[in-house]
Amino acid sequence: MSDKKLKIFVTRRWPEAAEDALRTHFEPTFNMSDVPLDKAALMDGFASHDIAAPTVSDKIDADIIAAGAKGNCQLIANYGVGVNHIDLAAAAAEAIPVTNTPGVLTDATADLTLTLMLVLCRRAGEGERELRAGEWSGWRPTHLVGRAMTGKRLGIIGMGRIGKAVARRAHFGFGMDICFYNRSPVGDVDDLKAVRMASVAEVCAVSDFVSLHCAASPDTYQILGTDALAALHDGAYVINTARGDVVDEAALVAALNAGTIGGAGLDVYQGEPDINPAILAARNTVLLPHLGSATVESRTAMGLKVVENANAFAAGQDLIDPVI
Ligand code: DGY
């Protein structure tokens, strides 16, 4: 490779420290408006740069990848761990490798999962809204009484890095029993005394909270569906900080409105940022705008991971976080 800096196309703005790190090593083009680029702009950006760094808010389909392959694009270094927004088969067919940013957003996402669990079961969102509306009439024994989290059972769907980090917080911090569903056997959970179940429905049948942490893929599409939701008891809570596609939203809304589950804490949605109005109207929900990794520490580290992978590519070395 020559000393000339490679050109990298960054589809959104990053935290300043990460943008600075990128500038040190590459010739970046940032999307200064920081609004999602349309397909034509993505095709153009992919074609005219050596490396593309998209993120979850971009839909990188086969046309965009083909445009990149026809032009200069030799690496897709995704800013984020989830890659369900990228047509991986198309990238593989064009022999363009894809990397992601695992590890550096585990703690932030696990923390936000616990936030949703607590805000939901302790009715903190309702309380804050009531107080700000000037509707709080004072303390009384029956006011906004929620449910305890301590000592309850948490079911985890997808016991990868983030699932384990949530389980550790819940077990050691809140004395929760842990059970989980994971397609393949899982190591590193003996100290949690976590019980592996054979199906999502079995996890739901015994859990007070069910939290989704699997990657979105055709295999996990609506993995929490009607049958699994029907297995939950009427005080159980569903938490989703993974991807909207792993939950059957229509079935979730039906269960919420019928009162067959206790509530839902959601950070991700099918078709986000458009939210199904039925979700907005459903009873007993806490809804956040995809904030799982939103700490300055994680979002900076995600950018630095892109830089590391791009540096490895530029040096002709093995990629650090290859997806394909
Ligand atoms: C990811 O990295 O996939 C997250 O969803 C972004 O926060």
Short mmCIF file of C-alpha atoms and ligand atoms in Angstrom, two decimals:
data_model
loop_
_atom_site.label_atom_id
_atom_site.label_comp_id
_atom_site.label_asym_id
_atom_site.label_seq_id
_atom_site.Cartn_x
_atom_site.Cartn_y
_atom_site.Cartn_z
CA MET A 1 0.00 0.00 0.00
CA SER A 2 1.21 3.57 -0.64
CA ASP A 3 1.62 6.22 2.10
CA LYS A 4 -1.46 7.99 0.76
CA LYS A 5 -4.23 7.96 3.34
CA LEU A 6 -7.16 5.74 2.44
CA LYS A 7 -10.52 7.46 1.99
CA ILE A 8 -13.23 6.46 4.44
CA PHE A 9 -16.92 7.27 4.14
CA VAL A 10 -18.65 7.80 7.51
CA THR A 11 -22.42 7.94 7.25
CA ARG A 12 -23.11 9.79 10.54
CA ARG A 13 -21.19 12.09 12.94
CA TRP A 14 -19.16 10.42 15.70
CA PRO A 15 -17.97 11.70 19.10
CA GLU A 16 -15.15 14.20 18.56
CA ALA A 17 -12.32 12.01 19.91
CA ALA A 18 -13.27 9.20 17.54
CA GLU A 19 -13.51 11.54 14.54
CA ASP A 20 -10.08 12.96 15.44
CA ALA A 21 -8.58 9.45 15.64
CA LEU A 22 -9.99 8.67 12.21
CA ARG A 23 -8.51 11.86 10.73
CA THR A 24 -5.07 10.93 12.04
CA HIS A 25 -4.98 7.76 9.96
CA PHE A 26 -7.42 8.29 7.09
CA GLU A 27 -9.03 10.83 4.82
CA PRO A 28 -12.60 10.72 6.14
CA THR A 29 -15.78 12.14 4.69
CA PHE A 30 -18.34 12.70 7.46
CA ASN A 31 -22.02 13.26 6.85
CA MET A 32 -21.98 16.80 8.24
CA SER A 33 -25.76 17.15 8.25
CA ASP A 34 -25.98 13.99 10.40
CA VAL A 35 -29.37 13.08 8.97
CA PRO A 36 -29.74 9.63 7.36
CA LEU A 37 -28.42 9.58 3.79
CA ASP A 38 -30.68 8.42 0.99
CA LYS A 39 -29.83 5.40 -1.14
CA ALA A 40 -28.24 7.46 -3.94
CA ALA A 41 -25.92 9.22 -1.49
CA LEU A 42 -24.97 5.90 0.12
CA MET A 43 -24.23 4.37 -3.30
CA ASP A 44 -22.12 7.37 -4.21
CA GLY A 45 -20.24 7.29 -0.89
CA PHE A 46 -19.55 3.57 -1.09
CA ALA A 47 -18.32 3.87 -4.69
CA SER A 48 -16.01 6.82 -4.11
CA HIS A 49 -14.19 5.69 -0.94
CA ASP A 50 -11.83 2.82 -0.06
CA ILE A 51 -13.66 2.01 3.16
CA ALA A 52 -17.29 2.57 4.18
CA ALA A 53 -18.28 3.01 7.84
CA PRO A 54 -22.07 2.79 8.01
CA THR A 55 -24.15 2.28 11.14
CA VAL A 56 -27.48 0.92 12.31
CA SER A 57 -29.50 3.82 10.88
CA ASP A 58 -28.42 2.95 7.30
CA LYS A 59 -29.91 0.18 5.23
CA ILE A 60 -27.00 -1.21 3.24
CA ASP A 61 -28.61 -3.35 0.57
CA ALA A 62 -27.21 -5.29 -2.38
CA ASP A 63 -27.41 -2.26 -4.74
CA ILE A 64 -25.26 -0.15 -2.44
CA ILE A 65 -22.76 -2.95 -2.01
CA ALA A 66 -22.66 -3.51 -5.78
CA ALA A 67 -22.01 0.20 -6.31
CA GLY A 68 -19.17 0.01 -3.77
CA ALA A 69 -17.69 -3.05 -5.43
CA LYS A 70 -17.84 -1.36 -8.85
CA GLY A 71 -16.09 1.65 -7.36
CA ASN A 72 -13.35 1.58 -4.73
CA CYS A 73 -14.95 0.06 -1.64
CA GLN A 74 -12.83 -2.74 -0.18
CA LEU A 75 -14.03 -2.86 3.44
CA ILE A 76 -17.28 -2.19 5.28
CA ALA A 77 -16.29 -1.28 8.85
CA ASN A 78 -19.60 -1.00 10.65
CA TYR A 79 -19.92 1.43 13.56
CA GLY A 80 -21.83 -0.85 15.94
CA VAL A 81 -22.04 -4.50 16.85
CA GLY A 82 -25.33 -5.41 15.11
CA VAL A 83 -25.03 -5.93 11.35
CA ASN A 84 -28.60 -6.89 10.43
CA HIS A 85 -28.88 -3.64 8.43
CA ILE A 86 -26.17 -4.86 6.03
CA ASP A 87 -26.82 -7.43 3.30
CA LEU A 88 -24.00 -9.75 4.35
CA ALA A 89 -24.66 -12.23 1.55
CA ALA A 90 -24.23 -9.43 -1.01
CA ALA A 91 -21.00 -8.29 0.68
CA ALA A 92 -19.70 -11.88 0.68
CA ALA A 93 -20.63 -12.27 -3.00
CA GLU A 94 -18.65 -9.12 -3.83
CA ALA A 95 -15.78 -10.32 -1.56
CA ILE A 96 -16.01 -7.17 0.56
CA PRO A 97 -15.21 -7.99 4.21
CA VAL A 98 -17.39 -6.58 6.98
CA THR A 99 -16.23 -5.76 10.52
CA ASN A 100 -18.15 -4.62 13.62
CA THR A 101 -17.41 -3.27 17.11
CA PRO A 102 -18.04 -6.00 19.71
CA GLY A 103 -17.17 -5.71 23.39
CA VAL A 104 -17.03 -1.95 23.80
CA LEU A 105 -20.78 -1.44 24.20
CA THR A 106 -21.51 -4.46 26.39
CA ASP A 107 -21.54 -2.61 29.72
CA ALA A 108 -23.48 0.38 28.40
CA THR A 109 -26.17 -1.84 26.91
CA ALA A 110 -26.36 -4.04 30.01
CA ASP A 111 -26.71 -0.94 32.20
CA LEU A 112 -29.53 0.37 30.04
CA THR A 113 -31.29 -2.99 30.24
CA LEU A 114 -31.26 -2.80 34.04
CA THR A 115 -32.48 0.80 33.76
CA LEU A 116 -35.51 -0.32 31.76
CA MET A 117 -36.22 -3.16 34.21
CA LEU A 118 -36.14 -0.85 37.21
CA VAL A 119 -38.03 2.06 35.64
CA LEU A 120 -40.74 -0.37 34.58
CA CYS A 121 -41.24 -2.41 37.74
CA ARG A 122 -40.89 0.62 40.05
CA ARG A 123 -43.17 2.77 37.87
CA ALA A 124 -40.54 5.52 37.80
CA GLY A 125 -41.61 6.84 34.38
CA GLU A 126 -45.19 7.23 35.52
CA GLY A 127 -44.01 8.94 38.70
CA GLU A 128 -41.80 11.42 36.88
CA ARG A 129 -44.56 12.32 34.44
CA GLU A 130 -47.03 12.79 37.28
CA LEU A 131 -44.69 15.04 39.25
CA ARG A 132 -43.76 17.21 36.25
CA ALA A 133 -47.43 17.59 35.39
CA GLY A 134 -47.99 19.06 38.86
CA GLU A 135 -50.31 16.17 39.72
CA TRP A 136 -48.51 14.76 42.77
CA SER A 137 -50.75 15.18 45.79
CA GLY A 138 -48.20 13.81 48.31
CA TRP A 139 -47.05 10.53 49.86
CA ARG A 140 -49.57 7.84 50.57
CA PRO A 141 -49.19 4.10 51.19
CA THR A 142 -50.92 3.07 47.97
CA HIS A 143 -49.38 5.63 45.62
CA LEU A 144 -47.69 4.24 42.45
CA VAL A 145 -46.89 0.94 44.10
CA GLY A 146 -44.78 -1.17 41.76
CA ARG A 147 -43.13 -4.56 42.11
CA ALA A 148 -39.73 -5.51 43.53
CA MET A 149 -36.95 -6.55 41.19
CA THR A 150 -34.73 -7.98 43.91
CA GLY A 151 -35.05 -11.74 44.26
CA LYS A 152 -37.15 -12.27 41.10
CA ARG A 153 -36.29 -14.54 38.16
CA LEU A 154 -34.79 -13.14 34.98
CA GLY A 155 -34.94 -15.05 31.70
CA ILE A 156 -32.36 -14.11 29.09
CA ILE A 157 -32.90 -14.85 25.41
CA GLY A 158 -29.43 -14.90 23.84
CA MET A 159 -26.64 -15.49 26.35
CA GLY A 160 -23.81 -13.76 24.50
CA ARG A 161 -21.63 -10.94 25.84
CA ILE A 162 -24.50 -8.57 26.61
CA GLY A 163 -26.83 -11.30 27.92
CA LYS A 164 -24.13 -12.45 30.35
CA ALA A 165 -23.38 -8.88 31.46
CA VAL A 166 -27.08 -8.35 32.21
CA ALA A 167 -27.26 -11.68 34.03
CA ARG A 168 -24.23 -10.81 36.21
CA ARG A 169 -25.70 -7.45 37.20
CA ALA A 170 -29.09 -8.99 37.96
CA HIS A 171 -27.74 -11.97 39.89
CA PHE A 172 -24.97 -10.36 41.91
CA GLY A 173 -26.56 -6.91 42.25
CA PHE A 174 -30.21 -7.84 42.72
CA GLY A 175 -30.14 -11.47 43.87
CA MET A 176 -32.11 -12.57 40.81
CA ASP A 177 -32.26 -16.19 39.66
CA ILE A 178 -31.19 -16.54 36.05
CA CYS A 179 -32.44 -18.85 33.34
CA PHE A 180 -31.75 -18.51 29.66
CA TYR A 181 -32.31 -19.73 26.14
CA ASN A 182 -29.31 -19.91 23.83
CA ARG A 183 -29.11 -21.96 20.66
CA SER A 184 -25.66 -23.35 21.53
CA PRO A 185 -24.13 -24.25 24.91
CA VAL A 186 -22.68 -21.32 26.86
CA GLY A 187 -19.54 -21.17 28.99
CA ASP A 188 -18.62 -18.79 31.78
CA VAL A 189 -21.96 -18.86 33.62
CA ASP A 190 -21.36 -21.47 36.37
CA ASP A 191 -21.04 -18.86 39.13
CA LEU A 192 -24.47 -17.49 38.12
CA LYS A 193 -26.10 -20.90 38.65
CA ALA A 194 -27.94 -20.01 35.45
CA VAL A 195 -30.26 -22.68 34.09
CA ARG A 196 -30.31 -23.27 30.33
CA MET A 197 -33.81 -23.97 28.96
CA ALA A 198 -34.73 -25.79 25.77
CA SER A 199 -36.98 -23.08 24.32
CA VAL A 200 -37.96 -19.43 24.60
CA ALA A 201 -41.43 -20.47 25.80
CA GLU A 202 -39.89 -22.51 28.64
CA VAL A 203 -37.90 -19.45 29.74
CA CYS A 204 -41.08 -17.36 29.63
CA ALA A 205 -43.04 -19.90 31.67
CA VAL A 206 -40.78 -19.44 34.72
CA SER A 207 -39.60 -15.82 34.45
CA ASP A 208 -40.70 -12.54 36.03
CA PHE A 209 -38.60 -10.55 33.55
CA VAL A 210 -37.61 -11.71 30.06
CA SER A 211 -34.84 -9.77 28.33
CA LEU A 212 -33.79 -10.19 24.70
CA HIS A 213 -30.11 -10.15 23.78
CA CYS A 214 -29.86 -12.22 20.61
CA ALA A 215 -28.60 -10.83 17.30
CA ALA A 216 -31.30 -10.16 14.70
CA SER A 217 -31.17 -12.74 11.92
CA PRO A 218 -33.67 -14.85 9.99
CA ASP A 219 -33.29 -17.47 12.79
CA THR A 220 -34.27 -15.05 15.55
CA TYR A 221 -37.00 -13.15 13.68
CA GLN A 222 -39.86 -12.66 16.18
CA ILE A 223 -38.31 -15.28 18.46
CA LEU A 224 -40.52 -13.82 21.18
CA GLY A 225 -43.88 -14.48 19.54
CA THR A 226 -47.45 -15.34 20.47
CA ASP A 227 -46.67 -18.72 22.10
CA ALA A 228 -43.80 -17.43 24.20
CA LEU A 229 -45.80 -14.35 25.27
CA ALA A 230 -48.70 -16.59 26.25
CA ALA A 231 -46.38 -18.50 28.59
CA LEU A 232 -45.59 -15.35 30.63
CA HIS A 233 -47.54 -14.67 33.82
CA ASP A 234 -49.68 -11.56 34.09
CA GLY A 235 -47.11 -9.62 36.10
CA ALA A 236 -44.12 -10.48 33.90
CA TYR A 237 -42.13 -7.82 32.05
CA VAL A 238 -40.57 -7.98 28.57
CA ILE A 239 -37.37 -6.00 27.95
CA ASN A 240 -35.86 -5.49 24.49
CA THR A 241 -32.53 -3.75 23.95
CA ALA A 242 -31.53 -6.04 21.03
CA ARG A 243 -33.45 -5.34 17.80
CA GLY A 244 -37.12 -4.74 17.06
CA ASP A 245 -37.26 -7.74 14.74
CA VAL A 246 -36.72 -10.26 17.54
CA VAL A 247 -40.15 -9.49 19.05
CA ASP A 248 -43.56 -9.92 17.42
CA GLU A 249 -44.69 -6.36 18.15
CA ALA A 250 -48.34 -6.98 17.29
CA ALA A 251 -48.47 -9.95 19.68
CA LEU A 252 -46.69 -7.89 22.35
CA VAL A 253 -49.21 -5.05 22.02
CA ALA A 254 -52.07 -7.55 22.24
CA ALA A 255 -50.61 -9.09 25.43
CA LEU A 256 -50.04 -5.65 26.99
CA ASN A 257 -53.53 -4.44 26.23
CA ALA A 258 -55.15 -7.68 27.36
CA GLY A 259 -53.22 -7.45 30.64
CA THR A 260 -51.77 -10.95 30.21
CA ILE A 261 -48.28 -9.55 30.87
CA GLY A 262 -47.20 -6.85 33.31
CA GLY A 263 -45.44 -4.43 30.94
CA ALA A 264 -42.65 -3.87 28.43
CA GLY A 265 -39.46 -1.83 28.41
CA LEU A 266 -38.29 -1.23 24.85
CA ASP A 267 -35.24 0.50 23.38
CA VAL A 268 -35.55 -0.87 19.83
CA TYR A 269 -38.43 -1.19 17.35
CA GLN A 270 -39.36 -2.77 14.05
CA GLY A 271 -38.89 -0.11 11.36
CA GLU A 272 -37.37 2.42 13.76
CA PRO A 273 -37.32 5.40 14.01
CA ASP A 274 -40.97 5.01 12.96
CA ILE A 275 -42.82 3.53 15.90
CA ASN A 276 -46.00 1.54 15.48
CA PRO A 277 -48.69 3.80 17.05
CA ALA A 278 -50.10 0.74 18.82
CA ILE A 279 -46.85 0.49 20.79
CA LEU A 280 -47.09 4.16 21.78
CA ALA A 281 -50.67 3.64 22.91
CA ALA A 282 -50.14 0.30 24.70
CA ARG A 283 -50.53 0.19 28.47
CA ASN A 284 -47.61 -0.04 30.85
CA THR A 285 -44.61 0.53 28.65
CA VAL A 286 -41.32 2.37 29.06
CA LEU A 287 -40.02 3.43 25.65
CA LEU A 288 -36.52 4.72 24.87
CA PRO A 289 -35.03 5.84 21.53
CA HIS A 290 -32.31 3.17 20.92
CA LEU A 291 -29.96 4.39 23.66
CA GLY A 292 -28.27 1.06 24.53
CA SER A 293 -24.72 2.13 23.64
CA ALA A 294 -25.27 5.85 24.22
CA THR A 295 -22.46 6.75 26.60
CA VAL A 296 -19.58 8.93 25.50
CA GLU A 297 -17.24 6.12 26.56
CA SER A 298 -18.94 3.48 24.40
CA ARG A 299 -19.67 5.65 21.39
CA THR A 300 -16.04 6.84 21.34
CA ALA A 301 -14.73 3.29 21.77
CA MET A 302 -16.97 2.14 18.90
CA GLY A 303 -15.32 4.73 16.63
CA LEU A 304 -11.87 3.66 17.79
CA LYS A 305 -12.76 0.05 16.96
CA VAL A 306 -13.63 1.11 13.42
CA VAL A 307 -10.24 2.87 13.25
CA GLU A 308 -8.45 -0.28 14.51
CA ASN A 309 -10.15 -2.47 11.92
CA ALA A 310 -9.50 0.03 9.14
CA ASN A 311 -5.85 0.30 10.22
CA ALA A 312 -5.49 -3.48 10.13
CA PHE A 313 -7.00 -3.49 6.65
CA ALA A 314 -4.71 -0.65 5.47
CA ALA A 315 -1.66 -2.53 6.81
CA GLY A 316 -2.72 -5.73 5.04
CA GLN A 317 -3.16 -7.48 8.41
CA ASP A 318 -5.93 -9.78 9.62
CA LEU A 319 -9.06 -7.82 10.51
CA ILE A 320 -9.64 -7.55 14.26
CA ASP A 321 -13.43 -7.98 14.31
CA PRO A 322 -14.40 -9.74 11.09
CA VAL A 323 -18.08 -10.57 10.63
CA ILE A 324 -17.50 -12.06 7.19
C1 DGY B 1 -25.26 -1.77 17.92
O1 DGY B 1 -24.07 -1.56 18.10
O2 DGY B 1 -25.66 -2.60 17.14
C2 DGY B 1 -26.22 -0.95 18.69
O3 DGY B 1 -27.52 -1.28 18.49
C3 DGY B 1 -25.96 0.51 18.46
O4 DGY B 1 -26.17 1.01 19.72
#
